[in-house]
C-alpha positions as semicolon CSV with decimal commas, in nm:
position;residue;x (nm);y (nm);z (nm)
1;M;1,858;0,626;-1,785
2;R;1,954;0,920;-1,566
3;G;2,069;1,133;-1,859
4;W;1,715;1,138;-1,993
5;W;1,488;1,425;-1,927
6;M;1,176;1,386;-1,725
7;L;0,864;1,175;-1,730
8;V;0,583;1,357;-1,549
9;A;0,329;1,106;-1,422
10;V;-0,014;1,258;-1,369
11;V;-0,215;1,090;-1,092
12;G;-0,506;1,179;-0,871
13;P;-0,836;1,057;-0,735
14;S;-1,150;1,019;-0,942
15;G;-1,328;1,352;-0,958
16;A;-1,010;1,558;-0,921
17;G;-1,047;1,691;-1,276
18;K;-0,725;1,544;-1,419
19;D;-0,862;1,502;-1,771
20;T;-1,009;1,853;-1,779
21;L;-0,693;2,022;-1,651
22;M;-0,460;1,814;-1,867
23;G;-0,669;1,887;-2,177
24;L;-0,648;2,260;-2,111
25;A;-0,275;2,241;-2,030
26;R;-0,211;2,040;-2,348
27;A;-0,387;2,307;-2,553
28;R;-0,191;2,588;-2,387
29;L;0,142;2,410;-2,441
30;A;0,066;2,275;-2,790
31;D;0,333;2,491;-2,955
32;D;0,597;2,438;-2,684
33;P;0,849;2,183;-2,812
34;R;0,969;2,106;-2,459
35;F;0,662;1,891;-2,393
36;R;0,494;1,578;-2,521
37;F;0,155;1,479;-2,389
38;V;0,107;1,103;-2,425
39;T;-0,204;0,934;-2,557
40;R;-0,249;0,606;-2,370
41;A;-0,353;0,277;-2,525
42;I;-0,652;0,135;-2,336
43;T;-0,864;-0,174;-2,386
44;R;-1,177;0,041;-2,387
45;P;-1,378;0,141;-2,694
46;A;-1,297;0,488;-2,826
47;E;-1,662;0,591;-2,798
48;A;-1,680;0,489;-2,427
49;G;-1,610;0,845;-2,318
50;G;-1,348;0,979;-2,081
51;E;-1,001;1,069;-2,198
52;V;-0,896;1,056;-2,562
53;H;-0,710;0,728;-2,598
54;R;-0,594;0,473;-2,852
55;A;-0,855;0,198;-2,826
56;L;-0,733;-0,160;-2,851
57;D;-0,905;-0,489;-2,788
58;V;-0,733;-0,726;-2,543
59;P;-0,564;-0,948;-2,807
60;A;-0,423;-0,644;-2,990
61;F;-0,300;-0,490;-2,664
62;E;-0,136;-0,815;-2,555
63;A;0,031;-0,854;-2,896
64;E;0,176;-0,501;-2,872
65;R;0,282;-0,559;-2,512
66;D;0,452;-0,887;-2,600
67;A;0,632;-0,715;-2,891
68;G;0,774;-0,452;-2,651
69;A;0,562;-0,164;-2,780
70;F;0,493;-0,023;-2,433
71;A;0,739;0,156;-2,206
72;L;0,497;0,095;-1,918
73;W;0,176;-0,101;-1,894
74;W;-0,065;-0,203;-1,621
75;R;-0,406;-0,349;-1,547
76;A;-0,669;-0,150;-1,353
77;H;-1,046;-0,154;-1,324
78;G;-1,067;-0,454;-1,558
79;L;-0,880;-0,274;-1,839
80;L;-0,525;-0,276;-1,974
81;Y;-0,337;0,054;-2,010
82;G;-0,013;0,122;-2,194
83;I;0,230;0,408;-2,251
84;P;0,407;0,380;-2,590
85;R;0,776;0,298;-2,592
86;D;0,844;0,591;-2,826
87;I;0,841;0,819;-2,519
88;E;1,204;0,710;-2,484
89;H;1,286;0,893;-2,806
90;D;1,121;1,209;-2,671
91;L;1,311;1,178;-2,343
92;A;1,639;1,129;-2,529
93;E;1,553;1,441;-2,732
94;R;1,528;1,637;-2,406
95;R;1,151;1,668;-2,389
96;V;0,936;1,647;-2,079
97;V;0,690;1,364;-2,135
98;V;0,352;1,401;-1,960
99;A;0,144;1,087;-1,910
100;N;-0,155;0,984;-1,702
101;L;-0,029;0,686;-1,498
102;S;-0,165;0,455;-1,232
103;R;-0,025;0,479;-0,880
104;G;0,053;0,108;-0,910
105;V;0,313;0,164;-1,185
106;L;0,491;0,465;-1,030
107;A;0,766;0,266;-0,856
108;E;0,852;0,088;-1,183
109;A;0,848;0,418;-1,372
110;A;1,082;0,573;-1,113
111;M;1,328;0,285;-1,156
112;R;1,334;0,323;-1,534
113;Y;1,302;0,699;-1,592
114;R;1,365;1,028;-1,423
115;L;1,021;1,079;-1,272
116;R;0,819;1,361;-1,124
117;V;0,467;1,288;-1,007
118;L;0,205;1,556;-1,072
119;Q;-0,071;1,482;-0,825
120;V;-0,396;1,657;-0,915
121;T;-0,641;1,662;-0,627
122;A;-0,933;1,856;-0,483
123;P;-1,098;1,893;-0,143
124;A;-1,299;1,583;-0,041
125;R;-1,628;1,775;-0,062
126;A;-1,553;1,876;-0,422
127;L;-1,448;1,522;-0,516
128;A;-1,774;1,383;-0,373
129;A;-1,983;1,644;-0,557
130;R;-1,808;1,579;-0,890
131;L;-1,848;1,202;-0,855
132;A;-2,216;1,243;-0,764
133;A;-2,270;1,464;-1,070
134;R;-2,149;1,179;-1,292
135;G;-2,444;0,972;-1,171
136;R;-2,258;0,640;-1,194
137;E;-2,227;0,557;-0,822
138;S;-2,440;0,573;-0,510
139;A;-2,352;0,804;-0,220
140;A;-2,223;0,500;-0,027
141;D;-2,005;0,394;-0,322
142;I;-1,864;0,745;-0,350
143;A;-1,782;0,758;0,021
144;A;-1,610;0,417;-0,003
145;R;-1,412;0,530;-0,310
146;L;-1,288;0,841;-0,129
147;R;-1,187;0,638;0,179
148;R;-0,978;0,390;-0,019
149;E;-0,764;0,647;-0,202
150;A;-0,416;0,494;-0,204
151;A;-0,108;0,675;-0,083
152;L;0,177;0,743;-0,324
153;P;0,492;0,532;-0,288
154;A;0,755;0,686;-0,060
155;G;1,056;0,867;-0,198
156;L;0,901;1,006;-0,516
157;D;0,946;1,362;-0,644
158;I;0,588;1,491;-0,607
159;A;0,429;1,821;-0,711
160;T;0,067;1,872;-0,608
161;V;-0,192;2,086;-0,787
162;M;-0,509;2,158;-0,592
163;N;-0,802;2,182;-0,833
164;D;-1,029;2,393;-0,616
165;A;-1,098;2,688;-0,846
166;T;-1,209;2,731;-1,207
167;P;-1,075;2,491;-1,469
168;E;-0,875;2,778;-1,620
169;E;-0,707;2,851;-1,285
170;G;-0,637;2,481;-1,231
171;A;-0,488;2,453;-1,581
172;A;-0,268;2,756;-1,513
173;R;-0,137;2,577;-1,202
174;V;-0,065;2,266;-1,410
175;V;0,116;2,468;-1,679
176;E;0,323;2,640;-1,409
177;T;0,412;2,302;-1,253
178;L;0,507;2,153;-1,592
179;S;0,716;2,458;-1,680
180;R;0,898;2,422;-1,349
181;A;0,962;2,054;-1,431
182;A;1,114;2,154;-1,766
183;E;1,340;2,408;-1,594
184;D;1,444;2,157;-1,327
185;A;1,523;1,900;-1,596
186;R;1,730;2,154;-1,791
187;R;1,938;2,242;-1,482
188;S;2,039;1,887;-1,405
């Protein structure tokens, strides 16, 4: 599908501030027709907190998956996640599609779509502080989580945003990176 525009896969460690920065970037780019920000389907209740998502129970998710409703899907942390197949329409219409993906599905995404990975990260000290502020894990659990951060698959087109300033500054970096992706897609 090389003629399609670009899927931008947002990844990063827990505590990097992906949801915060992507929410601000989505708001700033709301009137820009070059972009579509994807709402994922997740087998997690809508009121569970975290990112805004389309909540499905497992049987409903599996029925949609089996019917081909997802362009990409994966299992992580005991949940199922899916990106709707209608992103293909947006890509064909020359839009940059922005979606929060798992590292485990990046190789598949790169085989199927023109892919750029937007890696949002932060210094280890900031990640640890943000995870501690959530109050869901012990200090030992946080240290173990930070040690097991998986590397990205080799050969991917990766842009990194360091979230080490205010949320507004981080969002400005994301918007700049997404705008560059749209320009790169237009040139090719």
